[in-house]
């Protein structure tokens, strides 16, 4: 990727003597993780300190380095954690200390986010800073409710204002007399709680009482809610529905287009919360598939992959991989640690020599492909018998030299069964799965699960089940259980749990589709 850093222009802020400190004012988008920019992700990945907000999708925090300091500087309406002055000081202090600071702000930092004030504080302190614009809720919020803020047939004008201040106060207040007469779409950020006063101002100044209005709450996330009405009844409706912040309000005839264009709320898993319990590193694939179907995904990693107790022993077996007839991989993680270790030892792929490759399960085979090798044998079932059967159809096991790559502490029935059939089996213990701890709830997913529950929880492996149970979390009433395959299902049943959904085959696509079919049917 091309580096985007431009040379400093003559009037840019002077660098500090420390030189390395920089503060990025980063737009975190309106909520949907997919609407975060590539540059924002880079900043979070590189940051020493991440300072984030109430409106940022906390899943972004999972991109931060393990040793990054995470500071919540969020504000809920009326409930300030840190006053703005304190936030400015914090940014200056951390940047001056030579840190790379990612300051995440919901939407776009310069659209009613007080980002400009933070930039000024950094500039005044002579520190380096940059802004990373984001997708503003002013535009994305309506879009996700099926409301385009402009349309040739409706309007040639778009006005964005804030309803933050009490309209009767005078200073710092939007000009309602002008707004009432402004043609086109008007979008209001903040101030849903002031809706009665705001709509009153519009009406007093002569706006059409029949003007269509939509309120979009938690827009672009799985908990998005939309309420529509007219200028003269929306405040009452919001009150009746108990409609709360954060919400975007849209005034104008484009609101009517929602009837045709409401794409987001019509997706099969819209309004459903699904828990994904894979390791943080693996969760993304399933999460993005579920999110694409409209689900609100809570990533609750229960396990994490760590190096094995004896890395040296593993590396020695990897070094000798060329001397085996077959390499047998039982999981994508095994493939990954094997090849990562292999390419540290050998710069040339041909050093692998001639062993054939068996991969248990399609996801494992796919991982092998990612390293530009092909699996010669891929038993469909993720069970020992499946592999043995596949082998026996292919070749005699007698005297074959096999290297099985597997995690610590799993059942070694596979090696034992192969051994019984005359094969010479070595086992390369490539990794350990260790439980995630509750203290490590960086993204707040665990707390949300505990407080708000979920519609379905997914398990992709037996160890995920075991580790989830070890967390001893309460199970919300009515939450369904989805399993990636028969072995995982068996583990669930052995633990006395009912399996509601099982993937017809062990692929993420099939798993996500099975969940969507079940939940959208149950809607
Ligand atoms: N810089 C932000 C706006 C900050 S002001 C942006 O560009 O989007 C905070 C207000 O933004 C909230 O009160 C609400 O009106 C709006 N907002 C931000 N994210 C939102 C979301 N996901 N759904 C609805 N409103 C949102």
Short mmCIF file of C-alpha atoms and ligand atoms in Angstrom, two decimals:
data_model
loop_
_atom_site.label_atom_id
_atom_site.label_comp_id
_atom_site.label_asym_id
_atom_site.label_seq_id
_atom_site.Cartn_x
_atom_site.Cartn_y
_atom_site.Cartn_z
CA UNK A 1 0.00 0.00 0.00
CA UNK A 2 1.19 3.47 -0.79
CA UNK A 3 2.10 5.62 2.18
CA UNK A 4 -0.20 8.58 2.28
CA UNK A 5 1.84 10.86 4.50
CA UNK A 6 2.45 14.14 2.72
CA UNK A 7 5.51 16.27 3.48
CA UNK A 8 4.79 18.89 6.11
CA UNK A 9 3.65 22.17 4.62
CA UNK A 10 5.39 25.35 5.90
CA UNK A 11 2.50 26.40 8.14
CA UNK A 12 1.79 22.97 9.67
CA UNK A 13 2.21 22.44 13.40
CA UNK A 14 5.83 22.18 14.45
CA UNK A 15 6.92 18.74 15.64
CA UNK A 16 7.71 18.28 19.32
CA UNK A 17 11.24 17.66 20.49
CA UNK A 18 10.16 14.09 21.27
CA UNK A 19 9.19 14.00 17.62
CA UNK A 20 7.37 10.69 17.69
CA UNK A 21 4.13 11.72 19.36
CA UNK A 22 1.15 12.22 17.13
CA UNK A 23 -2.57 12.36 17.67
CA UNK A 24 -4.93 11.11 15.00
CA UNK A 25 -8.46 12.44 15.29
CA UNK A 26 -10.19 9.46 13.77
CA UNK A 27 -13.73 9.24 12.49
CA UNK A 28 -15.12 5.94 13.75
CA UNK A 29 -18.17 6.02 11.49
CA UNK A 30 -21.76 5.69 12.62
CA UNK A 31 -21.57 2.19 14.09
CA UNK A 32 -21.39 -0.43 11.34
CA UNK A 33 -17.83 -1.75 11.46
CA UNK A 34 -17.80 -1.96 7.68
CA UNK A 35 -18.16 1.80 7.46
CA UNK A 36 -14.88 2.46 9.26
CA UNK A 37 -12.17 3.65 6.87
CA UNK A 38 -9.01 1.69 6.12
CA UNK A 39 -6.99 4.61 7.44
CA UNK A 40 -8.90 4.53 10.74
CA UNK A 41 -8.07 0.86 11.12
CA UNK A 42 -4.39 1.53 10.48
CA UNK A 43 -4.37 4.23 13.15
CA UNK A 44 -5.95 1.96 15.76
CA UNK A 45 -3.50 -0.83 14.92
CA UNK A 46 -0.52 1.45 15.35
CA UNK A 47 -1.68 3.38 18.40
CA UNK A 48 -0.01 3.30 21.82
CA UNK A 49 -3.11 4.91 23.29
CA UNK A 50 -6.69 4.63 22.05
CA UNK A 51 -9.14 7.16 23.44
CA UNK A 52 -12.69 6.33 22.47
CA UNK A 53 -16.18 7.53 22.67
CA UNK A 54 -19.67 6.36 23.54
CA UNK A 55 -20.70 6.21 19.87
CA UNK A 56 -17.72 4.21 18.58
CA UNK A 57 -18.25 0.59 17.75
CA UNK A 58 -16.24 -1.08 20.54
CA UNK A 59 -15.31 -3.91 18.17
CA UNK A 60 -12.73 -1.47 16.79
CA UNK A 61 -10.82 -1.85 20.03
CA UNK A 62 -10.02 -5.42 19.11
CA UNK A 63 -7.71 -3.98 16.40
CA UNK A 64 -5.56 -2.30 19.02
CA UNK A 65 -2.25 -3.85 20.00
CA UNK A 66 -2.39 -6.06 23.07
CA UNK A 67 -0.29 -3.56 25.03
CA UNK A 68 -2.13 -0.44 23.90
CA UNK A 69 -3.71 1.69 26.60
CA UNK A 70 -7.47 2.03 26.13
CA UNK A 71 -9.20 5.03 27.67
CA UNK A 72 -12.94 5.64 27.65
CA UNK A 73 -13.73 9.30 27.29
CA UNK A 74 -17.31 8.83 26.28
CA UNK A 75 -20.20 11.00 27.02
CA UNK A 76 -23.74 9.88 27.25
CA UNK A 77 -26.16 12.74 27.06
CA UNK A 78 -25.95 14.54 30.40
CA UNK A 79 -23.51 12.02 31.85
CA UNK A 80 -20.04 13.32 31.13
CA UNK A 81 -17.18 11.01 31.97
CA UNK A 82 -14.56 13.62 31.18
CA UNK A 83 -15.39 17.24 30.38
CA UNK A 84 -14.19 18.46 26.97
CA UNK A 85 -11.35 20.45 28.57
CA UNK A 86 -10.16 17.29 30.29
CA UNK A 87 -10.22 15.37 27.02
CA UNK A 88 -8.18 18.09 25.31
CA UNK A 89 -5.63 17.96 28.12
CA UNK A 90 -5.46 14.19 27.97
CA UNK A 91 -4.78 14.25 24.22
CA UNK A 92 -2.07 16.86 24.66
CA UNK A 93 -0.48 15.03 27.59
CA UNK A 94 -0.30 11.65 25.84
CA UNK A 95 0.89 13.10 22.54
CA UNK A 96 3.51 15.20 24.28
CA UNK A 97 4.78 12.06 26.01
CA UNK A 98 5.70 10.77 22.55
CA UNK A 99 2.75 8.41 22.16
CA UNK A 100 0.85 7.59 19.04
CA UNK A 101 -2.68 8.47 20.05
CA UNK A 102 -5.79 7.37 18.18
CA UNK A 103 -8.69 9.52 19.28
CA UNK A 104 -11.80 7.74 18.01
CA UNK A 105 -14.89 9.83 17.50
CA UNK A 106 -18.29 8.62 16.31
CA UNK A 107 -19.14 9.54 12.71
CA UNK A 108 -16.91 12.28 11.36
CA UNK A 109 -14.69 14.11 13.87
CA UNK A 110 -15.48 17.54 12.46
CA UNK A 111 -19.25 17.12 12.22
CA UNK A 112 -20.58 18.23 15.61
CA UNK A 113 -17.99 16.08 17.30
CA UNK A 114 -15.92 18.83 18.92
CA UNK A 115 -13.00 17.38 17.01
CA UNK A 116 -12.08 20.83 15.81
CA UNK A 117 -11.56 21.96 19.39
CA UNK A 118 -9.32 18.97 20.04
CA UNK A 119 -7.32 19.80 16.91
CA UNK A 120 -6.94 23.39 18.11
CA UNK A 121 -5.70 22.25 21.51
CA UNK A 122 -3.09 20.03 19.86
CA UNK A 123 -2.09 22.78 17.46
CA UNK A 124 -1.77 25.29 20.29
CA UNK A 125 0.49 22.85 22.15
CA UNK A 126 2.70 22.58 19.07
CA UNK A 127 2.01 18.86 18.66
CA UNK A 128 1.61 16.77 15.54
CA UNK A 129 -1.93 15.73 14.68
CA UNK A 130 -3.95 14.53 11.72
CA UNK A 131 -7.61 14.09 11.02
CA UNK A 132 -9.14 10.97 9.50
CA UNK A 133 -12.60 11.88 8.24
CA UNK A 134 -15.35 9.38 8.88
CA UNK A 135 -18.77 8.48 7.55
CA UNK A 136 -21.14 10.79 9.35
CA UNK A 137 -24.37 9.57 10.90
CA UNK A 138 -26.00 12.62 9.33
CA UNK A 139 -25.88 10.87 5.97
CA UNK A 140 -25.37 7.19 6.79
CA UNK A 141 -28.10 7.12 9.43
CA UNK A 142 -30.87 8.11 7.03
CA UNK A 143 -29.33 5.92 4.29
CA UNK A 144 -29.60 2.82 6.49
CA UNK A 145 -33.23 3.69 7.17
CA UNK A 146 -33.87 3.76 3.42
CA UNK A 147 -33.82 7.56 3.21
CA UNK A 148 -31.48 9.18 0.69
CA UNK A 149 -30.77 12.70 1.96
CA UNK A 150 -30.94 14.05 -1.59
CA UNK A 151 -32.94 13.04 -4.64
CA UNK A 152 -33.38 15.04 -7.83
CA UNK A 153 -37.15 14.90 -7.62
CA UNK A 154 -37.29 15.97 -3.99
CA UNK A 155 -34.57 18.41 -3.11
CA UNK A 156 -31.48 20.19 -4.24
CA UNK A 157 -30.56 21.27 -0.75
CA UNK A 158 -29.34 19.55 2.40
CA UNK A 159 -28.98 21.25 5.76
CA UNK A 160 -27.43 19.67 8.84
CA UNK A 161 -28.01 21.27 12.22
CA UNK A 162 -27.73 20.40 15.87
CA UNK A 163 -30.62 20.34 18.29
CA UNK A 164 -28.22 20.19 21.18
CA UNK A 165 -29.05 23.54 22.74
CA UNK A 166 -32.40 24.47 24.19
CA UNK A 167 -34.15 26.41 21.36
CA UNK A 168 -35.52 28.98 23.83
CA UNK A 169 -32.05 29.83 25.12
CA UNK A 170 -30.95 32.18 22.39
CA UNK A 171 -27.17 31.93 22.08
CA UNK A 172 -25.58 29.02 20.21
CA UNK A 173 -28.96 27.86 19.00
CA UNK A 174 -29.87 26.89 15.45
CA UNK A 175 -31.82 29.56 13.59
CA UNK A 176 -35.24 27.92 13.58
CA UNK A 177 -36.91 30.81 11.81
CA UNK A 178 -34.58 30.18 8.88
CA UNK A 179 -34.68 26.38 9.21
CA UNK A 180 -38.48 26.37 9.10
CA UNK A 181 -38.36 28.11 5.73
CA UNK A 182 -35.33 26.29 4.36
CA UNK A 183 -36.38 24.08 1.47
CA UNK A 184 -35.07 20.57 1.10
CA UNK A 185 -33.87 17.99 3.55
CA UNK A 186 -32.94 19.01 7.07
CA UNK A 187 -31.02 16.59 9.27
CA UNK A 188 -30.75 17.09 13.01
CA UNK A 189 -28.03 15.52 15.12
CA UNK A 190 -28.42 15.34 18.88
CA UNK A 191 -31.46 16.68 20.63
CA UNK A 192 -34.05 13.89 20.24
CA UNK A 193 -34.87 14.69 23.86
CA UNK A 194 -35.68 18.24 22.74
CA UNK A 195 -37.98 17.15 19.94
CA UNK A 196 -41.11 18.81 21.38
CA UNK A 197 -39.35 22.19 21.58
CA UNK A 198 -37.63 21.75 18.22
CA UNK A 199 -40.78 20.82 16.30
CA UNK A 200 -42.65 23.59 18.09
CA UNK A 201 -40.09 26.09 16.78
CA UNK A 202 -40.45 24.77 13.24
CA UNK A 203 -44.24 25.06 13.43
CA UNK A 204 -44.28 28.52 14.97
CA UNK A 205 -42.05 29.73 12.18
CA UNK A 206 -44.37 28.48 9.51
CA UNK A 207 -43.10 25.04 8.48
CA UNK A 208 -45.68 22.69 6.93
CA UNK A 209 -47.13 20.54 9.74
CA UNK A 210 -47.36 17.64 7.29
CA UNK A 211 -43.59 17.61 6.64
CA UNK A 212 -42.51 13.94 6.87
CA UNK A 213 -40.04 13.23 9.69
CA UNK A 214 -38.02 10.11 10.52
CA UNK A 215 -36.00 9.34 13.62
CA UNK A 216 -33.27 6.75 13.30
CA UNK A 217 -31.81 5.40 16.51
CA UNK A 218 -28.49 3.52 16.76
CA UNK A 219 -28.39 3.79 12.98
CA UNK A 220 -26.30 1.31 10.96
CA UNK A 221 -26.06 -1.13 13.89
CA UNK A 222 -28.06 -4.27 14.57
CA UNK A 223 -30.14 -2.36 17.08
CA UNK A 224 -31.25 0.30 14.63
CA UNK A 225 -34.82 1.51 15.15
CA UNK A 226 -36.73 3.87 12.92
CA UNK A 227 -39.81 5.87 13.76
CA UNK A 228 -41.63 7.99 11.19
CA UNK A 229 -44.31 10.63 11.49
CA UNK A 230 -45.11 14.24 10.60
CA UNK A 231 -43.72 17.45 11.98
CA UNK A 232 -46.85 17.92 14.10
CA UNK A 233 -46.94 14.43 15.63
CA UNK A 234 -43.39 13.08 15.72
CA UNK A 235 -42.65 14.48 19.19
CA UNK A 236 -45.72 12.76 20.63
CA UNK A 237 -44.91 9.52 18.83
CA UNK A 238 -41.31 9.58 20.08
CA UNK A 239 -42.62 10.06 23.60
CA UNK A 240 -45.08 7.17 23.23
CA UNK A 241 -42.43 4.82 21.87
CA UNK A 242 -39.91 5.91 24.48
CA UNK A 243 -37.56 6.79 21.63
CA UNK A 244 -34.18 7.75 23.07
CA UNK A 245 -30.80 9.07 21.96
CA UNK A 246 -28.66 8.55 20.01
CA UNK A 247 -30.79 9.32 17.02
CA UNK A 248 -30.69 11.26 13.80
CA UNK A 249 -33.81 13.16 12.75
CA UNK A 250 -34.61 13.75 9.08
CA UNK A 251 -37.17 16.35 7.98
CA UNK A 252 -38.35 16.45 4.40
CA UNK A 253 -40.18 14.59 1.65
CA UNK A 254 -37.23 12.22 1.06
CA UNK A 255 -38.49 10.41 4.17
CA UNK A 256 -41.29 8.98 2.03
CA UNK A 257 -38.75 7.13 -0.13
CA UNK A 258 -38.23 4.78 2.79
CA UNK A 259 -41.28 2.82 1.70
CA UNK A 260 -39.39 1.75 -1.41
CA UNK A 261 -35.79 1.92 -0.30
CA UNK A 262 -35.75 0.42 3.17
CA UNK A 263 -33.07 -2.16 2.40
CA UNK A 264 -31.24 -2.54 5.72
CA UNK A 265 -34.14 -3.34 7.99
CA UNK A 266 -35.40 -5.97 5.55
CA UNK A 267 -32.40 -8.25 5.77
CA UNK A 268 -33.10 -11.73 7.22
CA UNK A 269 -31.25 -11.32 10.53
CA UNK A 270 -32.13 -7.68 11.15
CA UNK A 271 -32.92 -7.08 14.81
CA UNK A 272 -31.33 -10.35 15.91
CA UNK A 273 -28.35 -10.45 18.22
CA UNK A 274 -25.95 -13.32 17.59
CA UNK A 275 -23.03 -14.27 19.79
CA UNK A 276 -19.87 -15.53 18.11
CA UNK A 277 -17.63 -17.48 20.46
CA UNK A 278 -14.57 -18.20 18.37
CA UNK A 279 -11.12 -16.85 19.14
CA UNK A 280 -10.71 -13.18 18.43
CA UNK A 281 -8.49 -13.92 15.46
CA UNK A 282 -10.97 -16.38 13.92
CA UNK A 283 -14.25 -14.68 14.74
CA UNK A 284 -14.14 -12.23 11.86
CA UNK A 285 -15.17 -14.66 9.13
CA UNK A 286 -18.38 -15.77 10.81
CA UNK A 287 -19.11 -12.33 12.21
CA UNK A 288 -18.92 -10.63 8.85
CA UNK A 289 -21.17 -13.24 7.25
CA UNK A 290 -23.78 -12.82 9.98
CA UNK A 291 -23.52 -9.04 9.87
CA UNK A 292 -24.04 -9.15 6.11
CA UNK A 293 -27.32 -10.93 6.77
CA UNK A 294 -28.31 -8.09 9.08
CA UNK A 295 -27.46 -9.50 12.51
CA UNK A 296 -26.03 -7.56 15.37
CA UNK A 297 -22.96 -9.60 16.22
CA UNK A 298 -21.45 -9.80 19.68
CA UNK A 299 -17.98 -11.29 19.51
CA UNK A 300 -17.40 -13.18 22.71
CA UNK A 301 -14.15 -14.99 22.20
CA UNK A 302 -13.86 -17.74 24.77
CA UNK A 303 -10.52 -19.07 23.67
CA UNK A 304 -7.29 -17.73 22.40
CA UNK A 305 -4.45 -19.45 20.59
CA UNK A 306 -1.06 -19.49 22.30
CA UNK A 307 2.25 -21.13 21.46
CA UNK A 308 2.68 -24.67 22.78
CA UNK A 309 4.57 -25.35 26.00
CA UNK A 310 7.43 -26.84 23.97
CA UNK A 311 7.86 -24.69 20.88
CA UNK A 312 11.30 -26.13 20.25
CA UNK A 313 10.02 -29.68 19.94
CA UNK A 314 7.37 -28.44 17.50
CA UNK A 315 9.92 -26.55 15.42
CA UNK A 316 12.15 -29.62 15.19
CA UNK A 317 9.32 -31.72 13.82
CA UNK A 318 8.44 -28.97 11.34
CA UNK A 319 12.07 -28.88 10.26
CA UNK A 320 11.90 -32.59 9.48
CA UNK A 321 8.55 -32.37 7.72
CA UNK A 322 10.15 -33.45 4.41
CA UNK A 323 10.90 -36.87 5.85
CA UNK A 324 7.24 -37.87 6.27
CA UNK A 325 4.89 -39.51 3.79
CA UNK A 326 1.90 -37.51 4.98
CA UNK A 327 1.25 -34.32 6.94
CA UNK A 328 -2.11 -34.41 8.68
CA UNK A 329 -3.77 -31.17 9.74
CA UNK A 330 -6.78 -31.26 12.03
CA UNK A 331 -7.55 -27.54 12.23
CA UNK A 332 -6.91 -24.22 10.46
CA UNK A 333 -4.85 -23.10 13.46
CA UNK A 334 -2.60 -26.10 13.06
CA UNK A 335 -2.03 -25.24 9.40
CA UNK A 336 -1.21 -21.68 10.29
CA UNK A 337 1.34 -22.40 13.02
CA UNK A 338 2.88 -25.14 10.93
CA UNK A 339 3.49 -23.01 7.85
CA UNK A 340 4.41 -19.88 9.79
CA UNK A 341 7.04 -21.91 11.60
CA UNK A 342 8.13 -23.65 8.40
CA UNK A 343 8.73 -20.40 6.54
CA UNK A 344 10.74 -19.05 9.46
CA UNK A 345 12.99 -22.09 9.17
CA UNK A 346 13.18 -22.31 5.38
CA UNK A 347 13.08 -19.47 2.88
CA UNK A 348 12.19 -21.86 0.04
CA UNK A 349 8.84 -23.62 -0.17
CA UNK A 350 10.48 -26.58 -1.94
CA UNK A 351 12.18 -27.52 1.33
CA UNK A 352 8.90 -29.16 2.30
CA UNK A 353 9.82 -31.99 -0.03
CA UNK A 354 7.28 -34.57 -1.05
CA UNK A 355 4.88 -35.41 1.77
CA UNK A 356 1.25 -35.54 0.84
CA UNK A 357 -1.21 -33.46 2.81
CA UNK A 358 -4.41 -34.48 4.57
CA UNK A 359 -6.69 -31.77 5.93
CA UNK A 360 -9.63 -32.59 8.16
CA UNK A 361 -12.60 -30.43 7.25
CA UNK A 362 -13.05 -27.87 4.47
CA UNK A 363 -11.89 -24.90 6.58
CA UNK A 364 -8.60 -26.67 7.25
CA UNK A 365 -8.17 -27.48 3.57
CA UNK A 366 -8.87 -23.86 2.69
CA UNK A 367 -6.18 -22.72 5.10
CA UNK A 368 -3.73 -25.09 3.39
CA UNK A 369 -4.63 -23.43 0.07
CA UNK A 370 -3.91 -20.02 1.55
CA UNK A 371 -0.29 -21.12 1.89
CA UNK A 372 -0.34 -22.19 -1.77
CA UNK A 373 -0.36 -25.91 -1.09
CA UNK A 374 -3.12 -28.31 -2.00
CA UNK A 375 -4.60 -30.97 0.24
CA UNK A 376 -4.49 -34.47 -1.28
CA UNK A 377 -7.04 -35.85 1.12
CA UNK A 378 -9.94 -33.99 2.72
CA UNK A 379 -12.35 -36.20 4.60
CA UNK A 380 -15.66 -34.39 4.76
CA UNK A 381 -16.46 -35.34 8.32
CA UNK A 382 -14.58 -33.84 11.16
CA UNK A 383 -14.23 -37.12 12.95
CA UNK A 384 -11.41 -39.59 13.33
CA UNK A 385 -13.36 -42.36 11.61
CA UNK A 386 -13.84 -40.11 8.61
CA UNK A 387 -10.14 -39.62 8.20
CA UNK A 388 -9.25 -43.26 8.71
CA UNK A 389 -11.88 -44.27 6.17
CA UNK A 390 -10.63 -41.74 3.67
CA UNK A 391 -7.08 -43.02 4.15
CA UNK A 392 -8.10 -46.61 3.72
CA UNK A 393 -9.88 -45.84 0.48
CA UNK A 394 -6.72 -44.17 -0.75
CA UNK A 395 -3.81 -46.22 0.52
CA UNK A 396 -2.67 -48.74 3.08
CA UNK A 397 -1.57 -47.15 6.32
CA UNK A 398 0.96 -49.84 7.01
CA UNK A 399 4.41 -48.37 7.67
CA UNK A 400 3.45 -44.94 6.41
CA UNK A 401 5.28 -42.15 8.20
CA UNK A 402 2.72 -39.60 9.36
CA UNK A 403 3.08 -36.26 11.07
CA UNK A 404 -0.09 -35.12 12.84
CA UNK A 405 -0.20 -31.40 13.62
CA UNK A 406 -2.53 -30.72 16.51
CA UNK A 407 -3.18 -28.66 19.63
CA UNK A 408 -2.13 -29.56 23.13
CA UNK A 409 -4.62 -31.37 25.30
CA UNK A 410 -7.08 -32.61 22.72
CA UNK A 411 -8.06 -36.22 22.45
CA UNK A 412 -5.26 -38.01 20.68
CA UNK A 413 -7.62 -40.70 19.41
CA UNK A 414 -6.56 -39.91 15.87
CA UNK A 415 -2.90 -40.75 16.41
CA UNK A 416 -3.81 -43.84 18.41
CA UNK A 417 -6.16 -45.09 15.69
CA UNK A 418 -3.61 -44.50 12.94
CA UNK A 419 -0.95 -46.17 15.02
CA UNK A 420 -3.19 -49.22 15.48
CA UNK A 421 -3.38 -49.61 11.73
CA UNK A 422 0.37 -49.90 11.43
CA UNK A 423 1.32 -46.31 10.64
CA UNK A 424 4.35 -44.64 12.22
CA UNK A 425 2.88 -41.54 13.81
CA UNK A 426 4.61 -38.47 15.19
CA UNK A 427 2.63 -35.69 16.77
CA UNK A 428 3.59 -32.06 16.38
CA UNK A 429 1.94 -30.06 19.15
CA UNK A 430 1.69 -26.66 17.50
CA UNK A 431 -0.49 -24.57 19.79
CA UNK A 432 -2.63 -24.43 22.86
CA UNK A 433 -6.10 -23.05 23.23
CA UNK A 434 -6.41 -21.14 26.47
CA UNK A 435 -9.58 -19.63 27.92
CA UNK A 436 -10.17 -15.92 27.50
CA UNK A 437 -10.72 -14.24 30.82
CA UNK A 438 -13.55 -11.98 31.85
CA UNK A 439 -11.11 -9.32 32.99
CA UNK A 440 -10.09 -9.02 29.38
CA UNK A 441 -13.48 -7.74 28.14
CA UNK A 442 -11.93 -4.98 26.09
CA UNK A 443 -14.81 -4.48 23.74
CA UNK A 444 -17.50 -4.64 26.43
CA UNK A 445 -19.16 -7.52 24.53
CA UNK A 446 -19.33 -9.66 27.62
CA UNK A 447 -21.03 -6.97 29.66
CA UNK A 448 -23.60 -6.43 26.88
CA UNK A 449 -24.25 -10.14 26.67
CA UNK A 450 -24.81 -10.28 30.40
CA UNK A 451 -27.04 -7.21 30.48
CA UNK A 452 -28.99 -7.53 27.24
CA UNK A 453 -28.84 -11.20 26.26
CA UNK A 454 -28.91 -12.55 22.70
CA UNK A 455 -31.15 -14.45 20.29
CA UNK A 456 -28.62 -17.11 19.43
CA UNK A 457 -25.15 -18.20 20.46
CA UNK A 458 -22.81 -19.95 18.01
CA UNK A 459 -20.17 -22.55 18.71
CA UNK A 460 -17.65 -23.57 16.08
CA UNK A 461 -15.73 -26.11 18.14
CA UNK A 462 -15.92 -28.30 21.20
CA UNK A 463 -13.28 -26.29 22.96
CA UNK A 464 -15.32 -23.13 22.43
CA UNK A 465 -18.22 -24.88 24.17
CA UNK A 466 -16.09 -26.03 27.05
CA UNK A 467 -14.50 -22.65 27.52
CA UNK A 468 -17.80 -20.85 27.28
CA UNK A 469 -19.23 -23.06 30.00
CA UNK A 470 -16.15 -22.41 32.10
CA UNK A 471 -16.99 -18.70 32.07
CA UNK A 472 -20.16 -19.62 33.98
CA UNK A 473 -22.24 -16.87 32.41
CA UNK A 474 -25.99 -16.83 32.86
CA UNK A 475 -27.80 -18.08 29.76
CA UNK A 476 -30.54 -15.70 28.66
CA UNK A 477 -33.97 -17.29 28.45
CA UNK A 478 -34.97 -18.21 24.92
CA UNK A 479 -31.46 -17.94 23.51
CA UNK A 480 -30.95 -20.57 20.82
CA UNK A 481 -27.80 -22.62 20.44
CA UNK A 482 -26.14 -23.09 17.05
CA UNK A 483 -23.39 -25.61 16.38
CA UNK A 484 -20.97 -25.82 13.48
CA UNK A 485 -21.03 -29.61 13.25
CA UNK A 486 -21.78 -33.00 14.81
CA UNK A 487 -18.76 -33.15 17.13
CA UNK A 488 -19.50 -29.75 18.61
CA UNK A 489 -23.17 -30.72 18.89
CA UNK A 490 -22.24 -33.84 20.80
CA UNK A 491 -20.17 -31.79 23.25
CA UNK A 492 -23.11 -29.45 23.74
CA UNK A 493 -25.51 -32.32 24.35
CA UNK A 494 -23.09 -34.00 26.74
CA UNK A 495 -23.15 -30.76 28.71
CA UNK A 496 -26.94 -31.05 28.88
CA UNK A 497 -27.64 -28.31 26.31
CA UNK A 498 -30.13 -28.44 23.47
CA UNK A 499 -28.79 -27.85 19.99
CA UNK A 500 -31.33 -25.78 18.05
CA UNK A 501 -29.39 -25.22 14.86
CA UNK A 502 -26.63 -27.29 13.28
CA UNK A 503 -24.70 -26.37 10.14
CA UNK A 504 -25.47 -28.88 7.37
CA UNK A 505 -21.77 -28.82 6.51
CA UNK A 506 -18.82 -27.42 8.38
CA UNK A 507 -18.34 -24.19 6.44
CA UNK A 508 -18.96 -20.65 7.64
CA UNK A 509 -21.32 -19.93 4.75
CA UNK A 510 -23.45 -22.95 5.53
CA UNK A 511 -23.40 -22.12 9.23
CA UNK A 512 -24.48 -18.50 8.71
CA UNK A 513 -27.18 -19.56 6.25
CA UNK A 514 -28.57 -22.16 8.68
CA UNK A 515 -28.79 -19.52 11.41
CA UNK A 516 -30.50 -17.05 9.08
CA UNK A 517 -32.99 -19.70 7.91
CA UNK A 518 -33.88 -20.61 11.47
CA UNK A 519 -34.15 -17.11 12.91
CA UNK A 520 -35.90 -15.46 10.01
CA UNK A 521 -38.44 -18.26 10.03
CA UNK A 522 -38.97 -17.63 13.72
CA UNK A 523 -39.46 -13.89 13.26
N1 LIG B 1 -19.54 13.32 14.62
C1 LIG B 1 -20.77 12.59 14.66
C2 LIG B 1 -21.86 13.35 15.38
C3 LIG B 1 -21.54 13.60 16.81
S1 LIG B 1 -22.83 14.36 17.68
C4 LIG B 1 -21.17 12.20 13.23
O1 LIG B 1 -20.59 12.69 12.26
O2 LIG B 1 -22.04 11.34 13.09
C5 LIG B 1 -23.68 12.98 18.35
C6 LIG B 1 -24.99 12.77 17.64
O3 LIG B 1 -24.75 12.08 16.43
C7 LIG B 1 -25.97 11.89 18.38
O4 LIG B 1 -26.67 12.60 19.36
C8 LIG B 1 -26.86 11.46 17.25
O5 LIG B 1 -27.72 12.47 16.87
C9 LIG B 1 -25.87 11.30 16.12
N2 LIG B 1 -25.41 9.91 15.94
C10 LIG B 1 -24.16 9.47 15.90
N3 LIG B 1 -24.13 8.14 15.65
C11 LIG B 1 -25.40 7.76 15.52
C12 LIG B 1 -26.04 6.53 15.24
N4 LIG B 1 -25.35 5.41 15.04
N5 LIG B 1 -27.37 6.50 15.15
C13 LIG B 1 -28.10 7.62 15.32
N6 LIG B 1 -27.56 8.80 15.61
C14 LIG B 1 -26.22 8.88 15.70
#
